[in-house]
């Protein structure tokens, strides 16, 4: 395949014929003016903004432009230095406060992911409680003698449909009214839904099932909204600092989002632990049958009441302690002169990034079929391994082990998702392929693997599928579904992709009612291959790409001058195979982009200068995390260099007086 690198000298336009960035040209032609390239002085004073050392070599070469061996060495050097710096910060924190690292983790992972943790707890509880209901009320939940089979099935269907509604609806709300409103609204809906679940009742058993199902639908709306809102707010760092373009964003953006997402796994873990404890308390200190209706009532109502307390606190926290959420969206709308929902950006996203929507929505759809199908293994090997497979405690104990394995996958994903030599796209493809193998192997030798001779291998494949689902598509889809789209419609795109994912879960839940277990194993693996193929063709790899640069390209698209953008956001590394086939990266000219980038930085500088006089408008302090040195200020004002020479300061130098823990 021909290379798509277009920055070689023989392809560059002559110096003095560089297209000047300007407004839309109604004639669809851009004039060319004889402007010189960036001077050595300009390159030097803007170097820390245009060529940060975590992405560029000292010679100014972008990491993805390096040959493979040099790229590996560069990435390894940067990562080692970053690990060393982080360990130093941890040590400094511990010297000042032994619990300092735990406090940092609480602020930067637990709080941003608290909503996902609570919904993971509740949704996992729904699945865990169903076998208990079948034992306590067999005439309704198992034999369907006094309850309609449709209403019992609707418990799952309404839950999933409610989540799908919330994902789309709150995604739009998050882009329309704002991230903070979406965060508060989700917490309130989930709190009310938990009150409904805790107090659900009926004159008859079927009446209770109906009340329970509709309560789950209402709660599901809040759950669905957590996906786009938590992803976008964590990604934009609005929860913590309101900054977007920093070294930390380039090196650790994926980790920050994944650490929030993995709280879902901790929610599942604590739910399973609590249910086991409640079982021992209310079932005579043991987990074996018989199970009384009175005991089941205590367990399920207490299990819902406890997260209701946490969700009430979440309502308070998001209302009074997260007032900065949504700054980046506010800034983007201000720049585009949009006050409501940005319909123009939505249309242009579909036009320009339609392939990315296929990748994020299709990949999530395939993943949720796998996620739902993971349960196919468990009951089969429990029947072979356990002396008492009818015991709910046996099932819950194996569930707890599986959740622990999944948590290992979550954390492994958070550690490698920002590694430039592995990253998002490779992680998702490998995860899909491994899940495919874990299902296709037992599918064609099913009788052996569910026999005593092969059950341990069957069990190992079960846990491996759990690990690679988290260390792969389940973590990556949550991140990239918002990351590859512009700020103005990020929550909407994420919500739509997540909704398509739940459509996969709904398909699986309906389909599995009509086919036997071995046939399920025949069906499920091919979704792994489909997900891997869609990832390869349509998903770009944004590992190491500054979101600020992606937003910069988006501004060019909005203004109708995409051909004038020559930066790294259209580097072949950061484009999908489909986009490269369509010629999107043909205008990648890093040398030409330098001067244009300085002009764009000047526009940001002017905006910041103007915002100093807008403190009463509510849009002040829209900081991007950029460092404008004295020389840059003087350059834009037409003044001589500060102190008679260059005064280049990076963030660490400017804050040298701060302690390591502050940094």
XYZ file of C-alpha atoms in Angstrom, residues 163-164 167-168 171 224 227-228 353-368 476-485 489-505 539:
52
model
C -30.754 2.737 29.340
C -30.933 3.255 25.575
C -27.992 7.372 26.475
C -29.487 9.235 23.535
C -26.272 12.767 25.383
C -27.875 5.498 30.287
C -22.239 6.930 29.859
C -21.978 10.046 27.660
C -16.837 11.552 10.522
C -19.523 9.091 9.441
C -17.003 6.260 9.347
C -16.031 6.951 12.931
C -19.663 6.626 13.975
C -19.751 3.230 12.274
C -16.673 2.190 14.257
C -17.803 3.463 17.662
C -21.448 2.361 17.380
C -20.737 -0.910 15.570
C -17.847 -1.828 17.845
C -19.949 -1.181 20.941
C -22.819 -3.253 19.482
C -20.517 -6.249 18.926
C -18.926 -5.853 22.351
C -22.214 -5.925 24.238
C -11.840 1.265 24.664
C -15.359 1.767 23.297
C -16.255 3.910 26.306
C -13.239 6.152 25.666
C -13.127 6.511 21.882
C -16.881 6.971 21.432
C -16.418 10.548 22.601
C -12.732 11.097 21.937
C -12.847 10.931 18.138
C -15.608 13.559 17.824
C -21.527 16.992 19.724
C -19.240 14.740 21.788
C -21.927 13.675 24.282
C -24.467 13.063 21.507
C -22.063 10.874 19.526
C -21.077 8.968 22.654
C -24.722 8.500 23.658
C -25.665 7.225 20.193
C -22.742 4.775 20.164
C -23.601 3.528 23.661
C -27.246 3.151 22.612
C -26.201 0.921 19.711
C -24.180 -1.071 22.220
C -27.249 -1.695 24.343
C -29.068 -2.712 21.172
C -26.496 -5.513 20.994
C -27.300 -6.489 24.581
C -11.626 3.602 13.902
